[in-house]
Amino acid sequence: MDPITLIVTALAGGAALGAKDTASAAVKDAYAALKALVAKRFSGQPDAKLMLAKHEKAPGIWRAPLAAELGEAGADRDPDLVAAAQALMGLVDEAGARAGKYTIVVRGGQGVQVGDHNWQSNVFNTPAGD
């Protein structure tokens, strides 16, 4: 899973579970910590902060716009933000976390695709002149 998708997924999962009375204090705290880091990343961007609030109420509608704002804000390069999202997903989806579903490591990748139920077709050609 790429970092932006991880962050948006964690925010959606935290919002869904955090609203329930049965959510543990650990989930609520991890969600609050992640939201605070995202809000800090959006410092000075009132439209982005508004989008974060709207995503909390309707994650399906605001997923793509929030992901775009996070990408523009460089959230994928913020190790604290990614770690907070991973920690929350570890609480929200323990089985997925144990299976490494939310682990992000890419080195020298070409045609990399991360996520569930993906389809990809790659054609790697030799550059002209080689």
Short mmCIF file of N, CA and C in Angstrom, two decimals:
data_model
loop_
_atom_site.label_atom_id
_atom_site.label_comp_id
_atom_site.label_asym_id
_atom_site.label_seq_id
_atom_site.Cartn_x
_atom_site.Cartn_y
_atom_site.Cartn_z
N MET A 1 0.86 -1.17 0.00
CA MET A 1 0.00 0.00 0.00
C MET A 1 0.90 1.23 0.00
N ASP A 2 0.63 2.18 -0.86
CA ASP A 2 1.44 3.39 -0.91
C ASP A 2 1.12 4.26 0.31
N PRO A 3 2.03 5.17 0.69
CA PRO A 3 1.83 5.95 1.92
C PRO A 3 0.55 6.79 1.94
N ILE A 4 0.19 7.40 0.83
CA ILE A 4 -1.02 8.24 0.81
C ILE A 4 -2.26 7.38 1.02
N THR A 5 -2.34 6.26 0.33
CA THR A 5 -3.47 5.34 0.50
C THR A 5 -3.53 4.84 1.93
N LEU A 6 -2.38 4.53 2.51
CA LEU A 6 -2.33 4.08 3.89
C LEU A 6 -2.90 5.14 4.83
N ILE A 7 -2.49 6.38 4.65
CA ILE A 7 -2.95 7.47 5.53
C ILE A 7 -4.46 7.67 5.39
N VAL A 8 -4.94 7.71 4.16
CA VAL A 8 -6.38 7.92 3.94
C VAL A 8 -7.19 6.74 4.47
N THR A 9 -6.69 5.53 4.27
CA THR A 9 -7.36 4.33 4.77
C THR A 9 -7.41 4.33 6.29
N ALA A 10 -6.29 4.70 6.91
CA ALA A 10 -6.24 4.76 8.37
C ALA A 10 -7.20 5.82 8.91
N LEU A 11 -7.26 6.97 8.25
CA LEU A 11 -8.19 8.01 8.67
C LEU A 11 -9.63 7.52 8.57
N ALA A 12 -9.97 6.84 7.49
CA ALA A 12 -11.33 6.33 7.32
C ALA A 12 -11.64 5.26 8.37
N GLY A 13 -10.70 4.35 8.59
CA GLY A 13 -10.91 3.30 9.59
C GLY A 13 -11.01 3.87 10.99
N GLY A 14 -10.17 4.83 11.29
CA GLY A 14 -10.21 5.47 12.61
C GLY A 14 -11.50 6.23 12.83
N ALA A 15 -11.98 6.91 11.78
CA ALA A 15 -13.24 7.65 11.90
C ALA A 15 -14.40 6.69 12.13
N ALA A 16 -14.40 5.58 11.40
CA ALA A 16 -15.49 4.61 11.52
C ALA A 16 -15.51 3.98 12.91
N LEU A 17 -14.35 3.56 13.39
CA LEU A 17 -14.31 2.91 14.69
C LEU A 17 -14.37 3.92 15.83
N GLY A 18 -13.76 5.08 15.64
CA GLY A 18 -13.74 6.08 16.70
C GLY A 18 -15.10 6.61 17.05
N ALA A 19 -16.03 6.55 16.11
CA ALA A 19 -17.38 7.03 16.36
C ALA A 19 -18.21 6.04 17.18
N LYS A 20 -17.73 4.81 17.28
CA LYS A 20 -18.48 3.79 18.02
C LYS A 20 -18.11 3.82 19.49
N ASP A 21 -19.08 3.56 20.32
CA ASP A 21 -18.84 3.53 21.76
C ASP A 21 -17.93 2.36 22.14
N THR A 22 -17.90 1.33 21.30
CA THR A 22 -17.11 0.14 21.62
C THR A 22 -15.64 0.28 21.25
N ALA A 23 -15.26 1.36 20.60
CA ALA A 23 -13.86 1.55 20.21
C ALA A 23 -13.00 1.68 21.45
N SER A 24 -11.83 1.06 21.40
CA SER A 24 -10.92 1.12 22.54
C SER A 24 -10.30 2.51 22.65
N ALA A 25 -9.80 2.79 23.81
CA ALA A 25 -9.12 4.06 24.03
C ALA A 25 -7.88 4.15 23.13
N ALA A 26 -7.23 3.02 22.91
CA ALA A 26 -6.03 3.00 22.06
C ALA A 26 -6.38 3.42 20.63
N VAL A 27 -7.50 2.93 20.11
CA VAL A 27 -7.93 3.30 18.75
C VAL A 27 -8.25 4.79 18.70
N LYS A 28 -9.00 5.27 19.68
CA LYS A 28 -9.38 6.68 19.71
C LYS A 28 -8.14 7.58 19.81
N ASP A 29 -7.19 7.18 20.65
CA ASP A 29 -5.96 7.96 20.81
C ASP A 29 -5.12 7.94 19.55
N ALA A 30 -4.99 6.77 18.92
CA ALA A 30 -4.19 6.66 17.70
C ALA A 30 -4.82 7.46 16.57
N TYR A 31 -6.14 7.45 16.49
CA TYR A 31 -6.85 8.22 15.48
C TYR A 31 -6.65 9.72 15.71
N ALA A 32 -6.78 10.14 16.96
CA ALA A 32 -6.60 11.56 17.29
C ALA A 32 -5.17 12.00 16.96
N ALA A 33 -4.20 11.15 17.24
CA ALA A 33 -2.80 11.48 16.94
C ALA A 33 -2.57 11.61 15.44
N LEU A 34 -3.15 10.70 14.66
CA LEU A 34 -3.01 10.76 13.20
C LEU A 34 -3.67 12.01 12.65
N LYS A 35 -4.88 12.30 13.11
CA LYS A 35 -5.57 13.52 12.66
C LYS A 35 -4.77 14.77 13.00
N ALA A 36 -4.16 14.80 14.16
CA ALA A 36 -3.36 15.96 14.57
C ALA A 36 -2.15 16.13 13.65
N LEU A 37 -1.51 15.03 13.28
CA LEU A 37 -0.36 15.11 12.37
C LEU A 37 -0.78 15.58 10.98
N VAL A 38 -1.93 15.10 10.52
CA VAL A 38 -2.42 15.54 9.21
C VAL A 38 -2.78 17.02 9.27
N ALA A 39 -3.45 17.44 10.33
CA ALA A 39 -3.81 18.86 10.48
C ALA A 39 -2.55 19.72 10.52
N LYS A 40 -1.51 19.25 11.18
CA LYS A 40 -0.24 19.98 11.22
C LYS A 40 0.36 20.08 9.82
N ARG A 41 0.27 19.00 9.06
CA ARG A 41 0.79 18.98 7.69
C ARG A 41 0.01 19.97 6.83
N PHE A 42 -1.26 20.16 7.12
CA PHE A 42 -2.12 21.08 6.38
C PHE A 42 -2.08 22.50 6.96
N SER A 43 -1.14 22.79 7.83
CA SER A 43 -1.02 24.10 8.45
C SER A 43 -1.02 25.20 7.39
N GLY A 44 -1.85 26.19 7.59
CA GLY A 44 -1.94 27.31 6.64
C GLY A 44 -2.75 27.00 5.40
N GLN A 45 -3.42 25.86 5.37
CA GLN A 45 -4.25 25.47 4.23
C GLN A 45 -5.67 25.20 4.71
N PRO A 46 -6.47 26.23 4.89
CA PRO A 46 -7.82 26.03 5.45
C PRO A 46 -8.69 25.10 4.61
N ASP A 47 -8.55 25.13 3.28
CA ASP A 47 -9.35 24.25 2.44
C ASP A 47 -9.00 22.79 2.69
N ALA A 48 -7.73 22.50 2.88
CA ALA A 48 -7.30 21.12 3.15
C ALA A 48 -7.81 20.65 4.50
N LYS A 49 -7.76 21.53 5.50
CA LYS A 49 -8.28 21.17 6.82
C LYS A 49 -9.79 20.91 6.77
N LEU A 50 -10.49 21.70 5.98
CA LEU A 50 -11.93 21.49 5.80
C LEU A 50 -12.18 20.14 5.14
N MET A 51 -11.36 19.80 4.16
CA MET A 51 -11.50 18.51 3.48
C MET A 51 -11.28 17.36 4.46
N LEU A 52 -10.33 17.50 5.38
CA LEU A 52 -10.09 16.48 6.40
C LEU A 52 -11.34 16.29 7.25
N ALA A 53 -11.97 17.38 7.64
CA ALA A 53 -13.20 17.31 8.45
C ALA A 53 -14.33 16.67 7.66
N LYS A 54 -14.45 17.02 6.38
CA LYS A 54 -15.50 16.43 5.55
C LYS A 54 -15.25 14.94 5.32
N HIS A 55 -13.99 14.55 5.19
CA HIS A 55 -13.64 13.13 5.01
C HIS A 55 -14.07 12.32 6.22
N GLU A 56 -13.95 12.90 7.39
CA GLU A 56 -14.34 12.20 8.62
C GLU A 56 -15.83 11.86 8.60
N LYS A 57 -16.64 12.73 8.03
CA LYS A 57 -18.09 12.52 7.98
C LYS A 57 -18.51 11.63 6.79
N ALA A 58 -17.81 11.74 5.66
CA ALA A 58 -18.16 10.99 4.45
C ALA A 58 -16.89 10.54 3.72
N PRO A 59 -16.21 9.52 4.26
CA PRO A 59 -14.93 9.11 3.69
C PRO A 59 -15.02 8.65 2.23
N GLY A 60 -16.08 8.03 1.85
CA GLY A 60 -16.20 7.55 0.46
C GLY A 60 -16.19 8.68 -0.55
N ILE A 61 -16.83 9.76 -0.21
CA ILE A 61 -16.93 10.91 -1.11
C ILE A 61 -15.62 11.71 -1.13
N TRP A 62 -14.98 11.86 0.02
CA TRP A 62 -13.83 12.75 0.14
C TRP A 62 -12.49 12.03 0.08
N ARG A 63 -12.49 10.72 -0.18
CA ARG A 63 -11.23 9.94 -0.22
C ARG A 63 -10.26 10.48 -1.26
N ALA A 64 -10.69 10.60 -2.50
CA ALA A 64 -9.79 11.04 -3.58
C ALA A 64 -9.32 12.48 -3.40
N PRO A 65 -10.22 13.42 -3.08
CA PRO A 65 -9.73 14.79 -2.87
C PRO A 65 -8.75 14.90 -1.70
N LEU A 66 -9.01 14.16 -0.61
CA LEU A 66 -8.10 14.20 0.53
C LEU A 66 -6.75 13.60 0.14
N ALA A 67 -6.78 12.50 -0.60
CA ALA A 67 -5.52 11.88 -1.05
C ALA A 67 -4.71 12.86 -1.90
N ALA A 68 -5.38 13.59 -2.77
CA ALA A 68 -4.69 14.58 -3.61
C ALA A 68 -4.05 15.67 -2.75
N GLU A 69 -4.78 16.16 -1.76
CA GLU A 69 -4.25 17.20 -0.86
C GLU A 69 -3.06 16.66 -0.07
N LEU A 70 -3.16 15.43 0.41
CA LEU A 70 -2.05 14.83 1.16
C LEU A 70 -0.81 14.70 0.27
N GLY A 71 -1.03 14.30 -0.98
CA GLY A 71 0.09 14.19 -1.92
C GLY A 71 0.76 15.53 -2.16
N GLU A 72 -0.05 16.56 -2.37
CA GLU A 72 0.49 17.90 -2.59
C GLU A 72 1.23 18.43 -1.36
N ALA A 73 0.78 18.02 -0.19
CA ALA A 73 1.40 18.47 1.06
C ALA A 73 2.65 17.66 1.41
N GLY A 74 2.96 16.63 0.63
CA GLY A 74 4.15 15.82 0.89
C GLY A 74 4.00 14.86 2.05
N ALA A 75 2.77 14.48 2.35
CA ALA A 75 2.53 13.58 3.49
C ALA A 75 3.21 12.23 3.31
N ASP A 76 3.40 11.81 2.06
CA ASP A 76 4.02 10.51 1.81
C ASP A 76 5.50 10.49 2.19
N ARG A 77 6.08 11.66 2.39
CA ARG A 77 7.50 11.75 2.76
C ARG A 77 7.68 12.09 4.24
N ASP A 78 6.60 12.03 5.01
CA ASP A 78 6.64 12.34 6.43
C ASP A 78 6.64 11.03 7.22
N PRO A 79 7.81 10.62 7.72
CA PRO A 79 7.89 9.31 8.39
C PRO A 79 7.01 9.22 9.64
N ASP A 80 6.84 10.33 10.35
CA ASP A 80 5.99 10.30 11.55
C ASP A 80 4.53 10.08 11.18
N LEU A 81 4.10 10.71 10.11
CA LEU A 81 2.73 10.57 9.64
C LEU A 81 2.46 9.15 9.15
N VAL A 82 3.38 8.60 8.38
CA VAL A 82 3.24 7.22 7.89
C VAL A 82 3.25 6.24 9.06
N ALA A 83 4.14 6.46 10.04
CA ALA A 83 4.20 5.57 11.20
C ALA A 83 2.91 5.63 12.02
N ALA A 84 2.34 6.83 12.14
CA ALA A 84 1.07 6.96 12.88
C ALA A 84 -0.05 6.23 12.16
N ALA A 85 -0.07 6.31 10.83
CA ALA A 85 -1.09 5.59 10.05
C ALA A 85 -0.90 4.08 10.20
N GLN A 86 0.35 3.62 10.16
CA GLN A 86 0.61 2.19 10.34
C GLN A 86 0.19 1.73 11.73
N ALA A 87 0.46 2.54 12.74
CA ALA A 87 0.08 2.18 14.10
C ALA A 87 -1.44 2.07 14.23
N LEU A 88 -2.16 3.02 13.65
CA LEU A 88 -3.62 2.97 13.71
C LEU A 88 -4.15 1.75 12.98
N MET A 89 -3.60 1.47 11.79
CA MET A 89 -4.07 0.29 11.05
C MET A 89 -3.75 -1.00 11.80
N GLY A 90 -2.68 -0.99 12.57
CA GLY A 90 -2.37 -2.15 13.41
C GLY A 90 -3.45 -2.42 14.44
N LEU A 91 -4.13 -1.36 14.87
CA LEU A 91 -5.22 -1.51 15.83
C LEU A 91 -6.55 -1.79 15.14
N VAL A 92 -6.75 -1.17 13.98
CA VAL A 92 -8.01 -1.30 13.25
C VAL A 92 -8.11 -2.65 12.54
N ASP A 93 -7.00 -3.11 11.98
CA ASP A 93 -6.96 -4.38 11.22
C ASP A 93 -5.74 -5.17 11.66
N GLU A 94 -5.85 -5.80 12.84
CA GLU A 94 -4.71 -6.52 13.41
C GLU A 94 -4.22 -7.64 12.50
N ALA A 95 -5.14 -8.38 11.90
CA ALA A 95 -4.73 -9.49 11.03
C ALA A 95 -3.98 -8.98 9.80
N GLY A 96 -4.46 -7.92 9.20
CA GLY A 96 -3.78 -7.34 8.04
C GLY A 96 -2.42 -6.80 8.41
N ALA A 97 -2.31 -6.18 9.58
CA ALA A 97 -1.03 -5.64 10.03
C ALA A 97 -0.03 -6.76 10.28
N ARG A 98 -0.48 -7.84 10.90
CA ARG A 98 0.41 -8.98 11.14
C ARG A 98 0.89 -9.60 9.84
N ALA A 99 0.02 -9.57 8.83
CA ALA A 99 0.38 -10.15 7.53
C ALA A 99 1.26 -9.21 6.71
N GLY A 100 1.53 -8.02 7.22
CA GLY A 100 2.39 -7.07 6.52
C GLY A 100 1.66 -6.22 5.50
N LYS A 101 0.36 -6.20 5.55
CA LYS A 101 -0.44 -5.47 4.57
C LYS A 101 -0.16 -3.98 4.57
N TYR A 102 0.25 -3.42 5.69
CA TYR A 102 0.45 -1.98 5.79
C TYR A 102 1.93 -1.60 5.89
N THR A 103 2.79 -2.53 5.52
CA THR A 103 4.23 -2.28 5.49
C THR A 103 4.58 -1.68 4.14
N ILE A 104 5.38 -0.62 4.17
CA ILE A 104 5.74 0.07 2.94
C ILE A 104 7.25 0.04 2.78
N VAL A 105 7.74 -0.67 1.76
CA VAL A 105 9.15 -0.68 1.42
C VAL A 105 9.25 -0.82 -0.10
N VAL A 106 9.81 0.18 -0.75
CA VAL A 106 10.02 0.12 -2.20
C VAL A 106 11.43 0.62 -2.47
N ARG A 107 12.23 -0.23 -3.12
CA ARG A 107 13.59 0.16 -3.48
C ARG A 107 13.82 -0.16 -4.94
N GLY A 108 14.17 0.84 -5.73
CA GLY A 108 14.51 0.61 -7.13
C GLY A 108 13.38 -0.03 -7.92
N GLY A 109 12.17 0.29 -7.58
CA GLY A 109 11.02 -0.34 -8.22
C GLY A 109 10.74 0.19 -9.61
N GLN A 110 10.22 -0.67 -10.45
CA GLN A 110 9.71 -0.30 -11.77
C GLN A 110 8.36 -0.97 -11.91
N GLY A 111 7.38 -0.21 -12.33
CA GLY A 111 6.05 -0.79 -12.51
C GLY A 111 5.46 -1.29 -11.21
N VAL A 112 5.75 -0.60 -10.12
CA VAL A 112 5.29 -1.02 -8.81
C VAL A 112 3.83 -0.65 -8.63
N GLN A 113 3.08 -1.58 -8.09
CA GLN A 113 1.69 -1.33 -7.76
C GLN A 113 1.43 -1.98 -6.41
N VAL A 114 0.81 -1.25 -5.53
CA VAL A 114 0.57 -1.75 -4.19
C VAL A 114 -0.91 -1.64 -3.87
N GLY A 115 -1.45 -2.66 -3.25
CA GLY A 115 -2.85 -2.60 -2.84
C GLY A 115 -3.54 -3.93 -3.10
N ASP A 116 -4.81 -3.95 -2.86
CA ASP A 116 -5.60 -5.16 -3.03
C ASP A 116 -6.33 -5.14 -4.37
N HIS A 117 -6.50 -6.31 -4.95
CA HIS A 117 -7.33 -6.51 -6.14
C HIS A 117 -6.90 -5.63 -7.32
N ASN A 118 -5.61 -5.50 -7.51
CA ASN A 118 -5.08 -4.66 -8.58
C ASN A 118 -4.87 -5.46 -9.85
N TRP A 119 -4.79 -4.75 -10.95
CA TRP A 119 -4.45 -5.33 -12.23
C TRP A 119 -3.49 -4.36 -12.89
N GLN A 120 -2.43 -4.90 -13.47
CA GLN A 120 -1.43 -4.04 -14.07
C GLN A 120 -0.81 -4.76 -15.26
N SER A 121 -0.56 -4.01 -16.31
CA SER A 121 0.11 -4.53 -17.49
C SER A 121 1.29 -3.62 -17.79
N ASN A 122 2.49 -4.17 -17.80
CA ASN A 122 3.70 -3.38 -18.04
C ASN A 122 4.38 -3.81 -19.33
N VAL A 123 4.95 -2.86 -20.01
CA VAL A 123 5.80 -3.13 -21.17
C VAL A 123 7.07 -2.34 -20.96
N PHE A 124 8.18 -3.05 -20.76
CA PHE A 124 9.47 -2.40 -20.57
C PHE A 124 10.27 -2.58 -21.85
N ASN A 125 10.46 -1.49 -22.55
CA ASN A 125 11.19 -1.54 -23.82
C ASN A 125 12.61 -1.03 -23.62
N THR A 126 13.48 -1.47 -24.50
CA THR A 126 14.83 -0.96 -24.49
C THR A 126 14.80 0.46 -25.05
N PRO A 127 15.42 1.41 -24.35
CA PRO A 127 15.43 2.78 -24.84
C PRO A 127 16.09 2.88 -26.22
N ALA A 128 15.63 3.81 -27.02
CA ALA A 128 16.19 4.01 -28.36
C ALA A 128 17.67 4.32 -28.25
N GLY A 129 18.46 3.73 -29.15
CA GLY A 129 19.89 3.98 -29.19
C GLY A 129 20.69 2.96 -28.40
N ASP A 130 20.06 2.02 -27.73
CA ASP A 130 20.79 0.99 -26.97
C ASP A 130 20.97 -0.25 -27.79
#
